[in-house]
């Protein structure tokens, strides 16, 4: 009798220690909602462990309460990790640059993270949870969903968790992913097929994607488009002008309605599927200046490269005078230093004295009027047309956060893009009238992320998404005896900087400028192809079997959310 009365209270006391998730139910329901809509890079096992920590019964009520306080920073860190937001490494590496932003620009960036529709949906979810928790043990449903997600991680989805047409942005769907219309594909419409590109066999598992990326970089390390050791005696002098525009991708051109701008009618050659390989200015400029070798990893960009890799150095050895021109001071992010140290650009910066200021940059530094900069180049280069020259011109008017003097509000992107396109159109028209022998190559650094996506808000470029790295590249030969007729030749194959180097190598003797007939097919046929691989310090985006995948901070590959 005594044993019976003593065991009953112990049993009841044991059950009461399972107190449920309480307010943490809303935390997990919010995550499930974001996962459903593709806004999370959900780590199922980590969340299950965190849930188990919250559920584990603790008899002492004070220790139970202490656990909830200790769980707050852990929950915040886990939530951050489950999002696509930049990680601590990225924030630390760019801390000095962020410190250079103006206060108005920082405030503008913060407001972009506020999605009022999502705030409203989160409030509705909160009310629904508070209402239903009066009658239902919500913890039971939350735990069941979490267990289901973990089962899907191990077995793959048997029943689709996502809305129709929505690709999951989570590790639980690592075998899925949707095609991206803006990324280069082979003409067959399926997996990339080219002798320049490693085969993409096998399912898109993390192991297979890591192996393919390694084979890509190994293959690229062997590729090169060397320029000739010397020019023939009958070589013709001309000017090469490479215009490197910050923050311009095809997606930005489409968003601003500038696809039919007269600028496009000037080009002889347009690369429709060109991949910039990065979403930041310094690495983009280095990749362009090292165009004569295959695509290196982000880490190897900051290691010495072979002498044959530096395009402008190669041209200088052939007698081209090297020039450097910018419409900004190049101090932010040590851009000018990186161009010199890692891009091999030796030429002094062209004189910027007395240039009119068109905009103020996001850090308050001047952005000079590009027409004035180009006119100064015309004046200085026009003094001697018997020598060849190669000029690298970096432009900043489209960068996020630029504003007009006297107005701290960021200037409208479309207004700035329209002005830049008008200026470039007028410049090309002018040199055409002057009949100067100029090979103009316009290569954007990266896009502006004007529209943003599920991974990044507008203007954020920590992850080099296809919409950011898929940039328009145009080539114009001015001053030809037999200029190209008709619409531009479109290069649809997946291309990158190696194709530009090859095009320059095929034109370096200048004979096309004086030829009675130019073989445009020979000039543009069989240019090197490069698979769309883009990389920043903490993020890599590749296209595998026609679908984009992303890897953050060396973790697992997941389908890029569409």
XYZ file of C-alpha atoms in Angstrom:
562
model
C 0.000 0.000 0.000
C 2.812 2.312 0.894
C 4.611 1.516 -2.361
C 1.516 2.303 -4.420
C 0.954 5.705 -2.845
C 4.589 6.730 -3.286
C 4.854 5.690 -6.950
C 1.761 7.524 -8.192
C 2.968 11.047 -7.388
C 6.374 10.292 -8.871
C 4.739 9.279 -12.139
C 2.614 12.393 -12.246
C 5.576 14.539 -11.370
C 7.594 12.999 -14.211
C 5.039 13.934 -16.866
C 4.739 17.549 -15.748
C 8.371 18.230 -16.562
C 7.570 17.942 -20.293
C 6.459 21.530 -20.661
C 6.389 21.840 -24.440
C 8.016 24.531 -26.584
C 5.877 27.425 -25.359
C 6.814 30.597 -27.279
C 9.430 28.734 -29.294
C 6.552 27.206 -31.242
C 6.156 30.529 -33.000
C 9.902 30.623 -33.711
C 9.734 27.293 -35.538
C 6.408 28.046 -37.252
C 7.943 31.240 -38.604
C 10.862 29.235 -39.957
C 8.536 26.709 -41.569
C 6.684 29.541 -43.299
C 9.909 31.073 -44.621
C 11.113 27.651 -45.726
C 7.841 27.044 -47.565
C 8.272 30.285 -49.526
C 11.959 29.596 -50.298
C 13.549 32.232 -48.061
C 15.618 29.893 -45.892
C 18.684 27.737 -46.311
C 17.215 25.452 -43.651
C 19.543 23.191 -41.627
C 17.138 20.470 -40.536
C 19.379 18.513 -38.157
C 20.695 21.622 -36.403
C 17.141 22.794 -35.797
C 16.129 19.351 -34.533
C 18.980 19.373 -32.016
C 18.001 22.872 -30.891
C 14.375 21.735 -30.507
C 15.485 18.719 -28.447
C 17.474 21.050 -26.192
C 14.341 23.146 -25.614
C 12.135 20.107 -24.982
C 14.403 18.134 -22.640
C 12.633 17.973 -19.248
C 14.272 19.898 -16.393
C 12.597 19.449 -12.990
C 13.900 22.693 -11.515
C 11.705 25.545 -12.750
C 14.439 28.168 -12.334
C 16.839 26.106 -14.466
C 14.052 25.657 -16.997
C 13.651 29.438 -17.225
C 17.410 29.906 -17.415
C 17.499 27.517 -20.378
C 15.096 29.777 -22.284
C 17.345 32.789 -21.682
C 20.411 30.848 -22.792
C 18.499 29.687 -25.868
C 17.813 33.233 -27.085
C 21.299 33.962 -28.543
C 21.517 30.384 -29.829
C 18.159 30.719 -31.549
C 19.119 34.052 -33.055
C 22.416 32.666 -34.392
C 20.669 29.592 -35.796
C 17.999 31.722 -37.449
C 20.725 33.874 -39.031
C 22.521 30.760 -40.251
C 19.303 29.468 -41.789
C 18.858 32.656 -43.809
C 20.815 33.677 -46.878
C 22.239 36.730 -45.098
C 26.023 37.258 -45.149
C 27.810 35.213 -42.523
C 30.225 36.491 -39.862
C 33.247 35.904 -42.114
C 31.769 38.094 -44.823
C 30.800 40.825 -42.380
C 34.260 40.837 -40.801
C 36.052 40.840 -44.169
C 33.979 43.782 -45.381
C 33.729 45.624 -42.083
C 36.203 48.308 -43.093
C 34.318 48.938 -46.324
C 30.952 49.132 -44.579
C 32.485 51.676 -42.205
C 33.134 53.865 -45.235
C 29.444 54.008 -46.217
C 27.589 57.230 -45.587
C 24.915 57.140 -42.864
C 22.184 57.827 -45.429
C 23.311 54.875 -47.527
C 23.420 52.553 -44.510
C 19.881 53.625 -43.554
C 18.731 52.994 -47.120
C 20.243 49.492 -47.051
C 18.557 48.686 -43.745
C 15.126 49.725 -45.012
C 15.467 47.333 -47.964
C 15.463 44.402 -45.573
C 11.953 45.294 -44.406
C 9.383 43.400 -46.435
C 6.041 44.696 -45.216
C 4.111 41.844 -46.780
C 6.222 39.366 -44.835
C 5.830 41.445 -41.666
C 2.057 41.284 -42.140
C 2.165 37.537 -42.784
C 4.286 37.042 -39.635
C 1.710 38.994 -37.604
C -1.136 36.857 -38.967
C 0.848 33.726 -38.094
C 1.378 35.062 -34.565
C -2.339 35.692 -34.071
C -3.197 32.251 -35.486
C -0.735 30.550 -33.131
C -2.012 32.435 -30.077
C -5.606 31.604 -31.004
C -5.130 27.903 -31.790
C -2.817 27.234 -28.843
C -5.807 27.691 -26.544
C -7.215 24.343 -27.709
C -4.377 22.541 -29.507
C -1.025 21.195 -28.361
C 0.866 23.097 -31.039
C 4.155 21.583 -29.893
C 3.018 18.172 -31.145
C 2.479 19.509 -34.681
C 5.727 21.508 -34.664
C 7.748 18.488 -33.539
C 6.060 16.302 -36.179
C 6.937 18.764 -38.949
C 10.546 18.986 -37.746
C 10.882 15.198 -37.712
C 9.386 15.043 -41.210
C 11.910 17.571 -42.525
C 14.750 15.522 -41.079
C 13.382 12.346 -42.662
C 13.246 14.157 -46.000
C 16.874 15.141 -45.563
C 17.843 11.484 -45.343
C 15.475 9.933 -47.892
C 14.583 12.711 -50.284
C 11.043 14.076 -50.593
C 8.400 11.422 -51.234
C 5.625 14.025 -51.112
C 6.337 17.505 -52.424
C 6.592 19.960 -49.526
C 6.632 23.042 -51.715
C 3.936 24.958 -53.584
C 3.545 24.038 -57.245
C 6.416 25.396 -59.306
C 8.397 26.488 -56.237
C 11.881 25.069 -55.870
C 13.010 24.516 -52.324
C 15.868 26.580 -51.066
C 16.828 24.029 -48.467
C 19.109 21.098 -47.968
C 16.096 18.821 -47.728
C 15.686 19.175 -51.501
C 19.285 18.825 -52.512
C 18.289 16.800 -55.542
C 15.931 19.456 -56.887
C 16.307 22.992 -58.143
C 14.926 24.973 -60.995
C 16.414 26.227 -64.228
C 17.351 29.862 -64.492
C 16.534 31.482 -67.791
C 19.298 34.036 -67.495
C 22.124 31.529 -67.191
C 23.998 30.252 -70.200
C 22.999 26.845 -71.539
C 24.225 24.694 -74.350
C 22.281 24.933 -77.571
C 20.575 21.672 -76.713
C 18.947 23.318 -73.693
C 20.231 20.730 -71.237
C 23.520 20.257 -69.450
C 26.453 22.274 -70.657
C 28.270 20.481 -73.438
C 31.622 21.715 -74.690
C 35.166 20.500 -75.064
C 36.150 23.466 -72.871
C 33.804 22.453 -70.049
C 34.156 19.353 -67.830
C 31.363 16.816 -68.221
C 28.478 17.110 -65.793
C 27.630 13.483 -65.083
C 25.922 12.078 -62.040
C 23.197 13.482 -59.783
C 23.722 16.931 -58.219
C 24.870 15.745 -54.807
C 27.270 17.801 -52.723
C 30.084 15.326 -53.407
C 29.489 15.410 -57.176
C 29.229 19.202 -57.297
C 32.434 19.599 -55.276
C 34.191 17.160 -57.591
C 32.938 18.962 -60.692
C 34.054 22.357 -59.344
C 37.519 20.952 -58.640
C 37.714 19.551 -62.156
C 36.574 22.914 -63.543
C 39.374 24.811 -61.817
C 41.908 22.134 -62.759
C 40.823 22.422 -66.392
C 40.860 26.233 -66.320
C 44.384 26.258 -64.896
C 45.624 24.686 -68.153
C 43.853 27.109 -70.491
C 45.482 30.122 -72.105
C 45.077 32.374 -75.132
C 48.615 33.616 -75.703
C 49.229 36.648 -77.865
C 51.918 36.373 -80.555
C 55.523 36.852 -79.551
C 55.792 39.762 -82.004
C 53.686 41.609 -84.537
C 54.255 41.308 -88.297
C 55.966 44.128 -90.143
C 52.689 45.177 -91.799
C 50.742 45.362 -88.526
C 48.449 48.379 -88.287
C 48.314 50.588 -85.179
C 44.997 50.979 -83.384
C 43.615 51.797 -79.972
C 42.079 49.202 -77.645
C 39.644 50.723 -75.166
C 38.268 48.346 -72.517
C 35.388 49.934 -70.587
C 34.688 48.180 -67.302
C 31.263 49.292 -65.971
C 30.299 48.686 -62.367
C 26.776 47.388 -61.647
C 25.238 46.488 -65.008
C 23.747 43.068 -65.805
C 21.195 41.919 -68.356
C 18.624 41.752 -65.560
C 19.253 45.437 -64.785
C 18.956 46.416 -68.447
C 15.639 44.596 -68.673
C 14.363 46.074 -65.399
C 15.058 49.612 -66.602
C 13.580 49.093 -70.076
C 16.839 49.900 -71.883
C 17.057 46.783 -74.042
C 16.234 48.859 -77.142
C 18.533 51.784 -76.405
C 20.427 53.026 -79.523
C 23.707 52.057 -77.825
C 23.177 48.405 -78.728
C 23.011 49.204 -82.442
C 26.665 50.298 -82.388
C 28.115 46.915 -81.536
C 29.555 44.486 -84.048
C 29.645 41.624 -81.534
C 27.473 41.019 -78.476
C 28.054 38.247 -75.947
C 24.611 37.120 -74.801
C 25.791 34.566 -72.233
C 28.832 36.132 -70.621
C 29.588 35.312 -66.991
C 31.520 37.884 -64.947
C 32.568 35.298 -62.359
C 32.013 37.529 -59.300
C 29.759 40.202 -57.858
C 32.387 42.563 -56.456
C 34.453 45.218 -58.212
C 38.001 44.354 -57.180
C 37.838 40.662 -58.146
C 35.969 41.577 -61.353
C 38.705 43.959 -62.491
C 41.430 41.434 -61.650
C 39.647 38.726 -63.653
C 39.416 41.046 -66.647
C 43.053 42.135 -66.438
C 44.066 38.443 -66.226
C 41.835 37.506 -69.150
C 44.567 35.627 -71.037
C 44.381 32.622 -68.692
C 41.533 30.380 -67.596
C 39.284 31.273 -64.682
C 40.993 30.936 -61.283
C 39.260 30.474 -57.943
C 38.600 33.548 -55.825
C 41.471 32.637 -53.501
C 43.936 32.300 -56.379
C 43.003 35.755 -57.663
C 45.107 37.101 -54.834
C 48.102 34.938 -55.649
C 50.670 35.694 -58.370
C 49.697 34.464 -61.837
C 51.897 33.466 -64.762
C 53.227 36.312 -66.879
C 51.171 35.168 -69.846
C 47.925 35.776 -67.937
C 48.093 39.590 -67.813
C 46.357 40.875 -70.938
C 47.623 44.462 -70.795
C 51.169 43.403 -70.006
C 51.073 41.085 -73.019
C 49.926 43.958 -75.208
C 52.628 46.240 -73.828
C 55.266 43.698 -74.903
C 53.869 44.019 -78.438
C 54.320 47.780 -78.427
C 50.952 48.918 -77.066
C 51.157 51.896 -74.732
C 49.329 51.080 -71.499
C 46.820 53.532 -69.997
C 44.631 53.527 -66.887
C 41.546 55.691 -66.623
C 38.810 55.903 -63.974
C 35.903 58.205 -63.207
C 36.569 57.839 -59.453
C 39.597 57.919 -57.169
C 39.815 54.138 -56.712
C 40.428 54.359 -52.962
C 37.311 52.576 -51.704
C 38.044 48.916 -51.013
C 41.649 49.518 -52.181
C 40.382 49.104 -55.736
C 43.295 50.903 -57.394
C 45.796 49.004 -55.245
C 44.239 45.653 -56.164
C 44.266 46.552 -59.857
C 47.991 47.237 -59.623
C 49.036 44.448 -57.240
C 46.937 41.608 -58.655
C 45.895 42.819 -62.105
C 49.344 43.872 -63.252
C 48.218 47.376 -64.283
C 51.368 49.513 -64.254
C 50.199 52.661 -66.040
C 49.727 55.824 -63.991
C 46.159 56.951 -63.400
C 45.119 59.418 -66.083
C 44.950 63.022 -64.855
C 41.627 63.783 -63.129
C 42.278 67.455 -62.369
C 39.388 69.840 -63.103
C 37.022 67.093 -64.213
C 33.391 68.012 -63.472
C 31.700 65.946 -60.750
C 28.576 64.146 -61.872
C 27.734 62.161 -58.723
C 28.929 61.487 -55.208
C 29.662 57.878 -54.399
C 28.185 55.884 -51.514
C 31.235 56.885 -49.432
C 31.014 60.569 -50.373
C 33.877 60.547 -52.901
C 33.406 62.181 -56.331
C 32.301 60.324 -59.457
C 33.410 62.377 -62.435
C 31.404 63.105 -65.548
C 32.110 60.243 -67.966
C 31.777 62.369 -71.098
C 34.497 64.655 -69.736
C 36.699 61.659 -68.896
C 36.263 60.158 -72.375
C 36.927 63.526 -74.024
C 40.165 63.836 -72.081
C 41.134 60.374 -73.338
C 40.335 61.438 -76.905
C 42.478 64.529 -76.561
C 45.454 62.748 -75.076
C 45.306 59.679 -77.296
C 44.694 61.684 -80.445
C 48.118 63.235 -80.360
C 49.790 60.254 -81.975
C 47.840 57.863 -84.191
C 50.933 56.006 -85.368
C 51.241 53.941 -82.195
C 48.976 51.343 -80.693
C 47.580 51.776 -77.196
C 45.557 49.762 -74.687
C 43.404 51.610 -72.136
C 41.552 50.187 -69.147
C 38.667 52.450 -68.124
C 36.718 51.669 -64.934
C 33.344 53.405 -64.488
C 31.304 53.829 -61.305
C 28.132 55.893 -62.042
C 25.736 52.944 -61.642
C 26.984 51.737 -58.259
C 24.354 51.356 -55.570
C 24.106 54.359 -53.257
C 25.470 56.994 -55.633
C 23.690 60.329 -55.255
C 23.694 63.758 -56.795
C 25.648 66.538 -55.021
C 23.445 68.306 -52.498
C 21.010 65.382 -52.245
C 21.719 62.505 -49.861
C 19.001 60.272 -51.327
C 20.379 57.595 -53.718
C 19.872 58.660 -57.320
C 17.422 56.688 -59.435
C 19.237 53.826 -61.174
C 17.258 54.100 -64.407
C 18.049 57.795 -64.657
C 21.757 57.118 -64.217
C 21.721 54.168 -66.636
C 19.918 56.211 -69.277
C 22.502 58.972 -68.936
C 25.419 56.531 -69.142
C 23.972 54.798 -72.204
C 23.423 58.171 -73.853
C 27.016 59.181 -73.125
C 28.471 55.939 -74.492
C 26.223 56.178 -77.550
C 27.409 59.737 -78.194
C 31.045 58.724 -77.657
C 30.854 55.870 -80.174
C 29.112 58.159 -82.664
C 31.865 60.740 -82.238
C 34.776 58.369 -82.844
C 32.912 56.866 -85.807
C 32.718 60.350 -87.340
C 36.409 60.877 -86.662
C 37.128 57.448 -88.236
C 39.594 56.610 -85.481
C 40.874 53.055 -85.374
C 39.515 51.884 -82.054
C 38.503 48.480 -80.780
C 36.008 49.225 -78.005
C 35.191 46.412 -75.574
C 32.491 47.121 -72.979
C 32.604 44.597 -70.112
C 30.565 45.210 -66.937
C 32.096 44.133 -63.630
C 28.844 42.672 -62.320
C 25.188 43.583 -62.002
C 23.466 45.948 -59.586
C 21.074 43.343 -58.127
C 18.419 45.898 -58.943
C 15.475 43.611 -58.301
C 16.869 41.251 -55.673
C 15.591 37.711 -55.120
C 14.787 35.254 -52.327
C 18.425 35.077 -51.281
C 19.345 38.756 -51.312
C 17.545 42.071 -51.124
C 18.004 44.665 -53.831
C 21.554 45.976 -53.931
C 23.070 43.154 -51.868
C 25.718 41.211 -53.800
C 27.358 38.954 -51.221
C 26.213 35.918 -53.218
C 27.156 36.038 -56.947
C 23.763 34.969 -58.281
C 23.167 34.311 -61.995
C 21.151 37.529 -62.303
C 24.168 39.510 -61.029
C 26.974 37.813 -62.977
C 25.167 37.431 -66.320
C 26.379 40.664 -67.936
C 26.122 42.254 -71.409
C 29.419 42.463 -73.284
C 29.700 44.397 -76.530
C 32.577 44.867 -79.006
C 32.836 47.598 -81.631
C 35.513 48.070 -84.291
C 35.624 51.733 -85.305
C 37.549 53.069 -88.296
C 37.437 49.923 -90.452
C 37.812 50.142 -94.201
C 35.105 47.460 -94.458
C 32.941 47.863 -91.342
C 30.484 45.225 -90.237
C 27.039 45.507 -91.801
C 23.711 44.599 -90.283
C 22.827 43.607 -86.757
C 25.448 42.538 -84.252
C 26.905 39.031 -84.273
C 25.538 37.329 -81.177
C 27.733 34.923 -79.237
C 25.282 32.622 -77.453
C 27.748 30.091 -76.069
C 28.725 30.314 -72.372
C 31.651 32.711 -72.291
C 33.874 34.624 -69.937
C 37.093 36.648 -70.008
C 39.129 34.072 -71.934
C 36.898 34.748 -74.958
C 37.727 38.464 -74.791
C 41.436 37.728 -74.675
C 41.068 35.429 -77.688
C 39.158 38.093 -79.602
C 41.892 40.634 -78.849
C 44.569 38.121 -79.877
C 42.831 37.572 -83.228
C 42.704 41.329 -83.808
C 46.023 42.420 -82.345
C 47.817 42.962 -85.673
C 45.229 45.582 -86.659
C 44.899 44.243 -90.195
C 41.130 44.045 -89.950
C 41.019 47.840 -89.900
C 42.532 48.110 -93.401
C 41.224 44.898 -94.980
C 38.959 45.155 -98.032
C 36.900 42.338 -96.553
C 36.813 41.100 -92.958
C 36.106 37.450 -92.275
C 33.758 37.962 -89.331
C 33.025 34.274 -89.112
C 36.701 33.450 -88.613
C 37.003 36.273 -86.096
C 34.160 35.083 -83.896
C 34.008 31.330 -84.507
C 35.115 28.816 -81.858
C 35.845 31.362 -79.150
C 36.715 29.704 -75.816
C 33.709 28.601 -73.797
C 33.593 28.820 -70.016
C 31.034 27.247 -67.703
C 29.113 29.726 -65.515
C 31.028 29.549 -62.249
C 30.908 32.592 -59.960
C 32.661 33.011 -56.660
C 33.165 35.484 -53.833
C 35.128 34.888 -50.645
C 32.313 32.968 -48.928
C 29.932 31.933 -51.708
C 30.107 29.918 -54.931
C 27.367 29.614 -57.555
C 27.613 27.115 -60.411
C 25.316 25.794 -63.080
C 25.078 22.022 -63.163
C 22.959 20.159 -65.697
C 21.122 23.356 -66.577
C 20.285 24.366 -62.992
C 22.016 26.799 -60.604
C 23.385 25.647 -57.246
C 24.934 27.653 -54.421
C 27.404 26.801 -51.648
C 27.946 29.133 -48.700
C 31.086 29.159 -46.529
C 32.192 25.716 -47.677
C 28.931 24.014 -46.636
C 26.621 21.791 -48.644
C 25.341 22.683 -52.094
C 21.670 23.619 -52.384
C 19.552 24.599 -55.394
C 19.566 28.340 -55.955
C 16.027 29.470 -55.002
C 13.971 30.643 -57.949
